[in-house]
Amino acid sequence: MSQHQPVGGRVLTLPVLIFGTLFLVALWILAQRFAFGLGAVTNLNNGYPWGVWVVYDIVIGTAFGCGGLALALTVYVMNRGEYHPLVRPAVLASLFGYALGGASAFFDMGRYWNFYNIFIPSNMNLGSVMLEVGLCVFAYVIILAIEAAPPVLEKFGMKSALAKLNRVLFVVIALGVLLPLMHQSSLGSLLIAAGDKVHPLWQANEMLPLLALVSAIAMGFSIVIFEASLSALGLKHPLDRPLLASMAPIIVGLLAVFLAVRFGELLLAGKLGYVFSSGGLSLALLVETALFAFPLVVLLNPANRQRAKLLFVAALALLLAGAVWRMNAFLIGFQPGAGYSYFPSTQELLVTLGLVAFEVMAFIVIVKMFPIFKGHGQQAA
Amino acid sequence: MKRRDFLKAAGGGALVAATTSGTAQARPNKEPPANAVGMLYDSTLCVGCQACMTECKKINGMPPEQAFGDDMWDSPADLSEKTLNIIKLYRDGDGSVKDRETDGFAFVKRHCQHCVDAGCVSVCPVTAMRKDAKTGIVTHHEDVCIGCRYCVYACPYNVPKYEFSKADGQIRKCQFCNQAGVERIDQGLLPGCVEVCPTGASLFGTYSDLKAEAERRVALQPGENTVYPRGMLNPGSGGYAQPGLPPHEKPAPQYQPEVFGDADDSGGTQVLHIAAVPFQKLGLPDLPERSFAARSETVQHTIYGGAVLPIAALAGLVYAARRSTVGKQEGDDSTGGQQS
Ligand code: SF4
Ligand code: SF4
Ligand code: SF4
């Protein structure tokens, strides 16, 4: 039998109620978006057609949802079974990250009722990065849902379904690695077609898919550390520190690759001059680079990896770094020309906040009710 | 630990895929259709009457805009979902002399450029932006458009506009007066803006004729008398027979030596510009020779061409996942792997 157990405890706690309220606020704003149009609640305009809903909820949110990918890569591809206890919580968190990314894509879509056209072969434009992202994210949400099904099947004692699932699980797992590799790189490629409208400091052209992918995987490992640390704290659940620490070398490697490609591209394309001469954007680059460099420096030292707090802070910095790089590339460094400006409206931010609140709330509720975490108390901390 | 097995399998597959799918096949810029139509906007002929803006609104059923408050006339600030065509003013210093860069002014007409290698067509996931195989006109099809606004994000000329203020908003852009229900070109009519242009500043014709005409004009000696057609250049050319106002004759101005919309502007645009003032001053972008669309599609096709690379990678991954799950599974929980 599975050694996973529900965490248990009261479901309707104060945090859950607060998160629930924030989610209701988001729903109310979304109702207005559907009734009166995107312009009624957002500051989007025809210079900045993509705002925080695209850039945070989809581009950054799904990168935060790469915990499942990171663990699938280690457990199943690199065959490191010792990470297995982390898989279920990570898959669940990924499912939420991606499902909400998908939901955001839907309500951000200006003509959502035409959404089905991306599935009609005669309408597909195979050269479009957006098509690849749309189809691939959609498929991955389904894969994540299948990967997240076992705890539910276990809880309701559906043994035969579980056995059937187990027989094909390796195919599901393989797809669960391939699909995010595809669309996480494509999310970077989205910027290539925008050409000069993306500031040279971020328009890395052919290097964008690589940068996006490498940073997304690094963010995946970081989110596993982040979630494991937080849920150990919040749900009074033992923390397997050595296990988390052993991810640090992988993160260091990915960070090194990211920074080398990032600055190598600037150097080879002769764009280093922009590093200091771009005013506010130079500052944005500085913040971004500092956030990437911090976890690299901290985690290079093996002693630091064993210190739970430092490991946590390094993971947090990396998550912020990946988020800031995406924000800079898609929005802050996006320059449609004179006369256009964008800063998210309160409603846009409240919707994003409400969705994150929903994610956290649902995660808490589910781990209390379903066997997600490995048996608590029995695990060496 | 059998990591090496996997790396061999996946690496081998990827290598085969990479070599067979021809990674190096960069997609070149697209070429215009043989009988492509086009428009030549000669800034030096434009008198700023804005008759073209009014006619454009009439044909496309669009209301006037008052961007600067309580104006008495249609006064949009820029292209928008209600303004598909705009005459903009360049002004420098005291703005006293027409078509002079310093202490002068000049007009520029902005609408969809009907790019030869159109970014909007390249990025649209559902083919809602289409380039006609015969005319090269780029039309929009809201019946399939999902409203993702990637075309708005990627168009180098900021042309497509989404109606943010509506619950069922759609993308709006100049469709060369040839969208379903209007079809002026198919009916043998001139684009609305060309038909009403009193000076021939907006001139219709085949793309190749117009390019030759543009090149002829910029090579003229300033002051040299020359004939300026109105309506259509070479009526009947390419099978497009269009009536127009009679031509007029006048001395040539001092043109900038370049034609905007040549093949070296990211593959070119079927709307060409010539002017007396540098194009960047008029707000036209300085684009690289290789189109962003070509660059983006090359990356996509390199990774996904024939789905070879993804399938090879999947094969490697299935192999690896099977090895690390099957056999460790007896009585184990579902997500495979081993118990720690
Ligand atoms: S100007 Fe913009 S909208 Fe018009 S064809 Fe070119 S890319 Fe498309
Ligand atoms: S908004 Fe419509 S036309 Fe523009 S890229 Fe998206 S689906 Fe295509
Ligand atoms: S071709 Fe038609 S739609 Fe385009 S600017 Fe001229 S009048 Fe307007």
Short mmCIF file of N, CA, C and O in Angstrom, two decimals, chain A residues 1-3 34-39 44-46 49-50 76-79 81 84-85 88 108-111 113-114 117-118 123 125 128-132 150 166 169-170 174 177-178 182 186 190-193 195-197 205-206 330 334 336 340 374, chain B residues 3 6 81 121-127 142-150 152-155 158 161-162 164-170 286 292 295-296 300 304 310 313-314 317-318 320-325 328-329 331 333-336 338-340:
data_model
loop_
_atom_site.label_atom_id
_atom_site.label_comp_id
_atom_site.label_asym_id
_atom_site.label_seq_id
_atom_site.Cartn_x
_atom_site.Cartn_y
_atom_site.Cartn_z
N MET A 1 0.83 -1.21 0.00
CA MET A 1 0.00 0.00 0.00
C MET A 1 0.85 1.25 0.00
O MET A 1 2.01 1.24 0.36
N SER A 2 0.23 2.28 -0.38
CA SER A 2 0.94 3.55 -0.41
C SER A 2 1.31 3.99 0.99
O SER A 2 0.55 3.76 1.93
N GLN A 3 2.47 4.60 1.12
CA GLN A 3 2.81 5.18 2.40
C GLN A 3 2.39 6.63 2.49
O GLN A 3 2.71 7.32 3.45
N PHE A 34 -16.17 39.52 -18.41
CA PHE A 34 -16.98 38.83 -19.42
C PHE A 34 -18.19 39.67 -19.83
O PHE A 34 -18.62 39.64 -20.97
N ALA A 35 -18.71 40.44 -18.90
CA ALA A 35 -19.90 41.23 -19.23
C ALA A 35 -19.55 42.46 -20.07
O ALA A 35 -20.28 42.82 -20.99
N PHE A 36 -18.44 43.12 -19.76
CA PHE A 36 -18.17 44.42 -20.38
C PHE A 36 -16.89 44.46 -21.22
O PHE A 36 -16.57 45.49 -21.81
N GLY A 37 -16.13 43.40 -21.25
CA GLY A 37 -14.92 43.39 -22.08
C GLY A 37 -13.65 43.59 -21.27
O GLY A 37 -13.69 44.03 -20.12
N LEU A 38 -12.53 43.27 -21.90
CA LEU A 38 -11.23 43.35 -21.24
C LEU A 38 -10.91 44.76 -20.79
O LEU A 38 -10.31 44.98 -19.74
N GLY A 39 -11.34 45.75 -21.59
CA GLY A 39 -11.02 47.14 -21.27
C GLY A 39 -11.69 47.63 -19.99
O GLY A 39 -11.22 48.57 -19.36
N LEU A 44 -5.00 47.18 -20.37
CA LEU A 44 -4.43 46.74 -21.63
C LEU A 44 -4.77 47.74 -22.72
O LEU A 44 -5.81 48.40 -22.68
N ASN A 45 -3.89 47.87 -23.69
CA ASN A 45 -4.17 48.76 -24.82
C ASN A 45 -3.48 48.20 -26.05
O ASN A 45 -2.82 47.16 -25.99
N ASN A 46 -3.63 48.88 -27.16
CA ASN A 46 -3.13 48.31 -28.41
C ASN A 46 -1.64 48.53 -28.63
O ASN A 46 -1.10 48.15 -29.65
N PRO A 49 -0.66 44.92 -25.68
CA PRO A 49 -1.83 44.03 -25.70
C PRO A 49 -1.72 42.88 -24.69
O PRO A 49 -2.70 42.21 -24.43
N TRP A 50 -0.51 42.63 -24.17
CA TRP A 50 -0.34 41.58 -23.16
C TRP A 50 0.06 42.24 -21.85
O TRP A 50 1.03 43.00 -21.79
N TYR A 76 12.52 9.88 -12.78
CA TYR A 76 12.28 8.90 -13.81
C TYR A 76 13.31 8.90 -14.93
O TYR A 76 13.60 7.87 -15.52
N VAL A 77 13.85 10.04 -15.24
CA VAL A 77 14.81 10.07 -16.32
C VAL A 77 16.22 9.78 -15.79
O VAL A 77 16.94 8.95 -16.31
N MET A 78 16.57 10.43 -14.70
CA MET A 78 17.88 10.17 -14.12
C MET A 78 17.81 9.01 -13.13
O MET A 78 18.82 8.64 -12.53
N ASN A 79 16.61 8.46 -12.94
CA ASN A 79 16.42 7.26 -12.13
C ASN A 79 16.87 7.46 -10.69
O ASN A 79 17.51 6.59 -10.10
N GLY A 81 15.42 7.49 -7.48
CA GLY A 81 14.20 7.18 -6.75
C GLY A 81 14.10 7.87 -5.40
O GLY A 81 13.01 8.03 -4.86
N HIS A 84 11.48 10.41 -4.72
CA HIS A 84 10.09 10.06 -4.93
C HIS A 84 9.09 10.67 -3.95
O HIS A 84 7.99 11.06 -4.35
N PRO A 85 9.43 10.77 -2.65
CA PRO A 85 8.45 11.34 -1.71
C PRO A 85 8.00 12.74 -2.11
O PRO A 85 6.93 13.21 -1.68
N ARG A 88 4.44 13.61 -5.40
CA ARG A 88 3.02 13.92 -5.34
C ARG A 88 2.71 15.38 -5.04
O ARG A 88 1.91 15.99 -5.75
N ASP A 108 -8.25 35.75 -20.66
CA ASP A 108 -7.52 36.84 -21.30
C ASP A 108 -7.79 36.87 -22.81
O ASP A 108 -7.56 37.88 -23.47
N MET A 109 -8.24 35.76 -23.33
CA MET A 109 -8.48 35.66 -24.77
C MET A 109 -9.61 36.60 -25.16
O MET A 109 -10.70 36.55 -24.60
N GLY A 110 -9.34 37.43 -26.14
CA GLY A 110 -10.35 38.40 -26.53
C GLY A 110 -11.57 37.79 -27.20
O GLY A 110 -12.64 38.38 -27.22
N ARG A 111 -11.40 36.63 -27.76
CA ARG A 111 -12.52 35.94 -28.42
C ARG A 111 -12.50 34.47 -28.00
O ARG A 111 -12.31 33.57 -28.79
N TRP A 113 -14.72 32.42 -27.15
CA TRP A 113 -15.70 31.46 -27.70
C TRP A 113 -15.19 30.83 -29.00
O TRP A 113 -15.71 29.81 -29.43
N ASN A 114 -14.14 31.39 -29.58
CA ASN A 114 -13.54 30.79 -30.77
C ASN A 114 -12.37 29.87 -30.44
O ASN A 114 -11.71 29.34 -31.33
N ASN A 117 -10.93 26.66 -32.16
CA ASN A 117 -10.25 26.67 -33.46
C ASN A 117 -8.80 26.21 -33.41
O ASN A 117 -8.25 25.80 -34.43
N ILE A 118 -8.18 26.29 -32.21
CA ILE A 118 -6.78 25.83 -32.16
C ILE A 118 -6.71 24.31 -32.32
O ILE A 118 -5.65 23.76 -32.57
N ASN A 123 -7.39 24.91 -39.49
CA ASN A 123 -7.14 26.28 -39.04
C ASN A 123 -5.77 26.46 -38.41
O ASN A 123 -5.36 27.58 -38.12
N ASN A 125 -2.01 27.02 -37.66
CA ASN A 125 -0.84 27.59 -38.32
C ASN A 125 0.39 26.99 -37.66
O ASN A 125 0.77 27.41 -36.57
N SER A 128 3.19 28.98 -36.04
CA SER A 128 2.89 29.90 -34.95
C SER A 128 3.34 29.34 -33.61
O SER A 128 2.95 28.24 -33.22
N VAL A 129 4.16 30.10 -32.90
CA VAL A 129 4.61 29.67 -31.59
C VAL A 129 3.41 29.57 -30.64
O VAL A 129 3.34 28.69 -29.78
N MET A 130 2.46 30.48 -30.83
CA MET A 130 1.29 30.49 -29.97
C MET A 130 0.50 29.19 -30.08
O MET A 130 -0.04 28.70 -29.10
N LEU A 131 0.44 28.64 -31.28
CA LEU A 131 -0.28 27.38 -31.45
C LEU A 131 0.41 26.28 -30.65
O LEU A 131 -0.23 25.51 -29.93
N GLU A 132 1.73 26.23 -30.76
CA GLU A 132 2.49 25.21 -30.04
C GLU A 132 2.24 25.36 -28.55
O GLU A 132 1.95 24.39 -27.86
N PRO A 150 -3.73 9.28 -8.90
CA PRO A 150 -3.59 8.18 -7.95
C PRO A 150 -4.05 8.48 -6.52
O PRO A 150 -4.75 7.65 -5.95
N ASN A 166 -1.42 2.34 -13.55
CA ASN A 166 -0.02 2.00 -13.32
C ASN A 166 0.63 1.35 -14.51
O ASN A 166 1.82 1.51 -14.74
N LEU A 169 1.53 4.08 -16.92
CA LEU A 169 2.04 5.31 -16.31
C LEU A 169 3.35 5.79 -16.93
O LEU A 169 3.59 6.99 -17.03
N PHE A 170 4.17 4.86 -17.39
CA PHE A 170 5.47 5.30 -17.93
C PHE A 170 5.28 6.16 -19.18
O PHE A 170 6.06 7.08 -19.43
N ALA A 174 6.49 9.99 -19.46
CA ALA A 174 7.35 10.45 -20.56
C ALA A 174 6.75 11.70 -21.20
O ALA A 174 7.45 12.69 -21.45
N VAL A 177 7.25 14.77 -19.25
CA VAL A 177 8.56 15.42 -19.36
C VAL A 177 8.64 16.17 -20.70
O VAL A 177 9.03 17.33 -20.77
N LEU A 178 8.22 15.50 -21.75
CA LEU A 178 8.38 16.07 -23.09
C LEU A 178 7.57 17.37 -23.26
O LEU A 178 8.10 18.38 -23.75
N MET A 182 8.81 21.20 -24.27
CA MET A 182 8.42 21.86 -25.51
C MET A 182 7.85 23.25 -25.26
O MET A 182 8.34 24.25 -25.77
N SER A 186 9.11 27.15 -25.89
CA SER A 186 8.32 27.98 -26.80
C SER A 186 7.89 29.30 -26.16
O SER A 186 7.77 30.31 -26.84
N LEU A 190 8.20 32.91 -28.11
CA LEU A 190 7.12 33.85 -28.42
C LEU A 190 7.66 35.24 -28.74
O LEU A 190 7.09 35.98 -29.53
N LEU A 191 8.80 35.56 -28.09
CA LEU A 191 9.32 36.93 -28.22
C LEU A 191 10.03 37.16 -29.55
O LEU A 191 10.19 38.31 -29.97
N ILE A 192 10.48 36.09 -30.21
CA ILE A 192 11.32 36.28 -31.40
C ILE A 192 10.57 37.09 -32.46
O ILE A 192 11.11 38.04 -33.03
N ALA A 193 9.30 36.73 -32.68
CA ALA A 193 8.55 37.40 -33.74
C ALA A 193 8.31 38.88 -33.44
O ALA A 193 8.05 39.66 -34.36
N GLY A 195 10.47 40.88 -32.53
CA GLY A 195 11.63 41.60 -33.07
C GLY A 195 12.09 42.78 -32.24
O GLY A 195 12.30 42.67 -31.03
N ASP A 196 12.22 43.91 -32.91
CA ASP A 196 12.75 45.12 -32.29
C ASP A 196 11.88 45.68 -31.18
O ASP A 196 12.32 46.56 -30.45
N LYS A 197 10.64 45.25 -31.09
CA LYS A 197 9.80 45.79 -30.04
C LYS A 197 10.25 45.29 -28.67
O LYS A 197 9.90 45.87 -27.66
N ASN A 205 16.64 36.39 -29.46
CA ASN A 205 16.34 35.62 -30.67
C ASN A 205 16.46 34.11 -30.48
O ASN A 205 15.78 33.54 -29.63
N GLU A 206 17.37 33.49 -31.24
CA GLU A 206 17.46 32.02 -31.23
C GLU A 206 17.81 31.46 -29.86
O GLU A 206 17.58 30.28 -29.60
N PHE A 330 9.02 40.46 -21.46
CA PHE A 330 7.70 40.56 -22.09
C PHE A 330 7.04 41.92 -21.91
O PHE A 330 6.22 42.32 -22.72
N PHE A 334 9.48 45.82 -23.24
CA PHE A 334 8.69 45.83 -24.47
C PHE A 334 8.43 47.28 -24.86
O PHE A 334 7.95 48.07 -24.06
N PRO A 336 6.63 49.37 -27.68
CA PRO A 336 5.82 49.50 -28.89
C PRO A 336 5.92 50.88 -29.53
O PRO A 336 5.38 51.07 -30.61
N TYR A 340 2.36 54.96 -25.99
CA TYR A 340 1.75 53.83 -25.29
C TYR A 340 2.40 53.62 -23.94
O TYR A 340 3.61 53.73 -23.81
N LYS A 374 4.19 11.85 2.05
CA LYS A 374 4.61 10.58 2.64
C LYS A 374 4.29 10.61 4.12
O LYS A 374 4.38 11.65 4.76
N ARG B 3 21.82 5.74 -15.86
CA ARG B 3 21.58 7.00 -16.55
C ARG B 3 22.17 7.02 -17.95
O ARG B 3 21.64 7.62 -18.86
N PHE B 6 19.99 5.83 -20.72
CA PHE B 6 19.00 6.79 -21.19
C PHE B 6 19.64 7.87 -22.05
O PHE B 6 19.17 8.21 -23.12
N GLU B 81 -8.77 50.98 -33.10
CA GLU B 81 -9.81 50.07 -33.56
C GLU B 81 -10.93 50.83 -34.26
O GLU B 81 -11.81 50.23 -34.86
N VAL B 121 0.53 37.31 -40.00
CA VAL B 121 0.15 36.03 -40.59
C VAL B 121 0.99 34.92 -39.97
O VAL B 121 0.50 33.84 -39.64
N SER B 122 2.27 35.21 -39.77
CA SER B 122 3.18 34.20 -39.23
C SER B 122 2.82 33.79 -37.81
O SER B 122 2.92 32.63 -37.45
N VAL B 123 2.41 34.77 -36.98
CA VAL B 123 2.21 34.45 -35.56
C VAL B 123 0.82 33.91 -35.24
O VAL B 123 0.62 33.26 -34.22
N CYS B 124 -0.16 34.18 -36.09
CA CYS B 124 -1.54 33.83 -35.73
C CYS B 124 -1.71 32.32 -35.60
O CYS B 124 -1.47 31.58 -36.56
N PRO B 125 -2.14 31.85 -34.41
CA PRO B 125 -2.23 30.40 -34.21
C PRO B 125 -3.30 29.73 -35.07
O PRO B 125 -3.19 28.56 -35.38
N VAL B 126 -4.35 30.48 -35.42
CA VAL B 126 -5.50 29.85 -36.06
C VAL B 126 -5.74 30.35 -37.49
O VAL B 126 -6.83 30.21 -38.03
N THR B 127 -4.70 30.93 -38.10
CA THR B 127 -4.81 31.40 -39.49
C THR B 127 -5.94 32.41 -39.66
O THR B 127 -6.63 32.42 -40.69
N GLU B 142 -12.42 37.27 -38.38
CA GLU B 142 -12.79 37.25 -36.97
C GLU B 142 -13.60 36.02 -36.59
O GLU B 142 -13.73 35.70 -35.41
N ASP B 143 -14.12 35.30 -37.59
CA ASP B 143 -14.89 34.10 -37.26
C ASP B 143 -14.04 33.00 -36.64
O ASP B 143 -14.56 32.15 -35.93
N VAL B 144 -12.71 33.02 -36.89
CA VAL B 144 -11.86 32.02 -36.24
C VAL B 144 -10.92 32.63 -35.19
O VAL B 144 -10.36 31.90 -34.37
N CYS B 145 -10.75 33.94 -35.22
CA CYS B 145 -9.79 34.61 -34.32
C CYS B 145 -10.13 34.33 -32.86
O CYS B 145 -11.27 34.45 -32.45
N ILE B 146 -9.11 33.95 -32.06
CA ILE B 146 -9.34 33.67 -30.65
C ILE B 146 -9.05 34.89 -29.78
O ILE B 146 -9.21 34.84 -28.56
N GLY B 147 -8.59 35.96 -30.40
CA GLY B 147 -8.35 37.19 -29.63
C GLY B 147 -7.12 37.14 -28.75
O GLY B 147 -7.06 37.84 -27.74
N CYS B 148 -6.11 36.35 -29.14
CA CYS B 148 -4.90 36.24 -28.30
C CYS B 148 -4.05 37.49 -28.39
O CYS B 148 -3.21 37.73 -27.54
N ARG B 149 -4.23 38.27 -29.45
CA ARG B 149 -3.54 39.54 -29.65
C ARG B 149 -2.03 39.38 -29.86
O ARG B 149 -1.26 40.30 -29.62
N TYR B 150 -1.62 38.20 -30.32
CA TYR B 150 -0.22 38.01 -30.67
C TYR B 150 0.10 38.88 -31.89
O TYR B 150 1.20 39.42 -32.02
N VAL B 152 -1.12 41.77 -32.53
CA VAL B 152 -0.94 43.14 -32.05
C VAL B 152 0.46 43.28 -31.45
O VAL B 152 1.18 44.25 -31.69
N TYR B 153 0.85 42.25 -30.68
CA TYR B 153 2.14 42.25 -30.00
C TYR B 153 3.29 42.23 -31.01
O TYR B 153 4.32 42.86 -30.80
N ALA B 154 3.11 41.48 -32.11
CA ALA B 154 4.24 41.23 -33.01
C ALA B 154 4.32 42.14 -34.23
O ALA B 154 5.39 42.28 -34.81
N CYS B 155 3.23 42.75 -34.68
CA CYS B 155 3.29 43.56 -35.91
C CYS B 155 4.31 44.68 -35.76
O CYS B 155 4.22 45.49 -34.84
N ASN B 158 2.67 48.13 -35.57
CA ASN B 158 1.57 48.37 -34.61
C ASN B 158 0.23 48.57 -35.31
O ASN B 158 -0.51 49.49 -34.97
N LYS B 161 -5.52 46.19 -34.26
CA LYS B 161 -6.02 46.79 -33.02
C LYS B 161 -7.20 45.97 -32.52
O LYS B 161 -8.13 45.68 -33.28
N TYR B 162 -7.16 45.62 -31.25
CA TYR B 162 -8.26 44.87 -30.66
C TYR B 162 -9.23 45.84 -29.99
O TYR B 162 -8.82 46.85 -29.42
N PHE B 164 -10.82 46.63 -27.15
CA PHE B 164 -10.83 46.31 -25.72
C PHE B 164 -12.11 46.76 -25.03
O PHE B 164 -12.46 46.26 -23.97
N SER B 165 -12.80 47.73 -25.61
CA SER B 165 -13.96 48.28 -24.91
C SER B 165 -15.23 47.47 -25.14
O SER B 165 -16.27 47.82 -24.62
N LYS B 166 -15.13 46.39 -25.91
CA LYS B 166 -16.33 45.59 -26.14
C LYS B 166 -16.21 44.21 -25.51
O LYS B 166 -15.11 43.65 -25.45
N ALA B 167 -17.35 43.65 -25.10
CA ALA B 167 -17.34 42.29 -24.54
C ALA B 167 -17.05 41.27 -25.64
O ALA B 167 -16.54 40.19 -25.37
N ASP B 168 -17.41 41.61 -26.89
CA ASP B 168 -17.15 40.68 -27.99
C ASP B 168 -16.23 41.34 -29.01
O ASP B 168 -16.44 41.26 -30.21
N GLY B 169 -15.21 42.02 -28.49
CA GLY B 169 -14.30 42.77 -29.34
C GLY B 169 -13.64 41.93 -30.42
O GLY B 169 -13.52 40.72 -30.29
N GLN B 170 -13.23 42.57 -31.50
CA GLN B 170 -12.49 41.88 -32.55
C GLN B 170 -11.29 42.70 -32.97
O GLN B 170 -11.12 43.85 -32.57
N ASP B 286 12.89 51.17 -38.70
CA ASP B 286 14.09 50.78 -39.43
C ASP B 286 14.26 49.28 -39.21
O ASP B 286 14.78 48.85 -38.19
N PHE B 292 11.41 39.24 -38.94
CA PHE B 292 11.29 38.57 -37.64
C PHE B 292 10.49 37.29 -37.80
O PHE B 292 10.71 36.31 -37.11
N ARG B 295 12.73 34.55 -38.94
CA ARG B 295 13.60 34.11 -37.86
C ARG B 295 12.86 33.22 -36.87
O ARG B 295 13.35 32.18 -36.44
N SER B 296 11.65 33.65 -36.54
CA SER B 296 10.84 32.90 -35.58
C SER B 296 10.44 31.54 -36.15
O SER B 296 10.54 30.51 -35.49
N GLN B 300 11.05 27.53 -34.95
CA GLN B 300 9.96 26.57 -34.77
C GLN B 300 10.16 25.34 -35.65
O GLN B 300 10.00 24.22 -35.21
N TYR B 304 10.52 21.63 -34.47
CA TYR B 304 9.32 20.81 -34.64
C TYR B 304 9.14 20.25 -36.05
O TYR B 304 8.16 19.56 -36.30
N PRO B 310 10.62 15.94 -31.50
CA PRO B 310 9.78 15.57 -30.35
C PRO B 310 9.53 14.06 -30.28
O PRO B 310 9.56 13.48 -29.19
N ALA B 313 12.62 12.31 -29.01
CA ALA B 313 12.80 12.58 -27.58
C ALA B 313 11.79 11.76 -26.78
O ALA B 313 12.12 11.19 -25.74
N LEU B 314 10.57 11.67 -27.29
CA LEU B 314 9.54 10.92 -26.57
C LEU B 314 9.96 9.45 -26.46
O LEU B 314 9.81 8.83 -25.40
N LEU B 317 12.40 9.10 -23.77
CA LEU B 317 11.79 9.32 -22.46
C LEU B 317 10.92 8.13 -22.04
O LEU B 317 10.92 7.73 -20.88
N VAL B 318 10.19 7.57 -22.99
CA VAL B 318 9.35 6.41 -22.67
C VAL B 318 10.25 5.27 -22.20
O VAL B 318 9.98 4.61 -21.19
N ALA B 320 13.20 5.48 -20.83
CA ALA B 320 13.75 5.78 -19.50
C ALA B 320 12.69 5.63 -18.42
O ALA B 320 12.94 5.04 -17.36
N ALA B 321 11.50 6.15 -18.69
CA ALA B 321 10.45 6.11 -17.67
C ALA B 321 10.03 4.67 -17.41
O ALA B 321 9.77 4.28 -16.27
N ARG B 322 10.00 3.86 -18.45
CA ARG B 322 9.60 2.47 -18.27
C ARG B 322 10.62 1.75 -17.40
O ARG B 322 10.28 1.02 -16.48
N ARG B 323 11.89 2.01 -17.68
CA ARG B 323 12.94 1.36 -16.93
C ARG B 323 12.89 1.71 -15.45
O ARG B 323 13.14 0.91 -14.59
N SER B 324 12.57 2.98 -15.17
CA SER B 324 12.62 3.39 -13.78
C SER B 324 11.30 3.16 -13.05
O SER B 324 11.21 3.42 -11.86
N THR B 325 10.27 2.72 -13.75
CA THR B 325 9.02 2.44 -13.02
C THR B 325 8.71 0.96 -12.99
O THR B 325 8.44 0.40 -11.96
N LYS B 328 9.52 -2.11 -10.30
CA LYS B 328 9.67 -1.65 -8.93
C LYS B 328 8.30 -1.42 -8.35
O LYS B 328 8.12 -0.84 -7.31
N GLN B 329 7.35 -1.90 -9.08
CA GLN B 329 6.02 -1.41 -8.91
C GLN B 329 5.16 -2.30 -8.04
O GLN B 329 4.18 -1.83 -7.51
N GLY B 331 2.95 -3.83 -5.77
CA GLY B 331 2.41 -3.38 -4.48
C GLY B 331 2.79 -1.96 -4.16
O GLY B 331 2.48 -1.44 -3.11
N ASP B 333 2.79 2.19 -4.77
CA ASP B 333 1.76 3.16 -5.13
C ASP B 333 1.95 3.49 -6.58
O ASP B 333 2.94 3.14 -7.21
N SER B 334 1.03 4.22 -7.03
CA SER B 334 0.89 4.50 -8.43
C SER B 334 1.97 5.29 -9.10
O SER B 334 2.37 4.98 -10.19
N THR B 335 2.46 6.34 -8.50
CA THR B 335 3.32 7.19 -9.30
C THR B 335 4.66 6.55 -9.55
O THR B 335 5.61 7.21 -9.93
N GLY B 336 4.76 5.24 -9.34
CA GLY B 336 5.95 4.52 -9.71
C GLY B 336 7.12 4.85 -8.81
O GLY B 336 6.94 5.28 -7.68
N GLN B 338 10.61 4.17 -6.56
CA GLN B 338 10.79 3.22 -5.48
C GLN B 338 10.47 3.86 -4.15
O GLN B 338 10.51 5.06 -4.00
N GLN B 339 10.18 3.01 -3.20
CA GLN B 339 9.90 3.52 -1.86
C GLN B 339 11.22 3.88 -1.21
O GLN B 339 12.20 3.18 -1.35
N SER B 340 11.23 4.96 -0.55
CA SER B 340 12.48 5.33 0.12
C SER B 340 12.43 4.89 1.57
O SER B 340 11.40 4.63 2.10
#
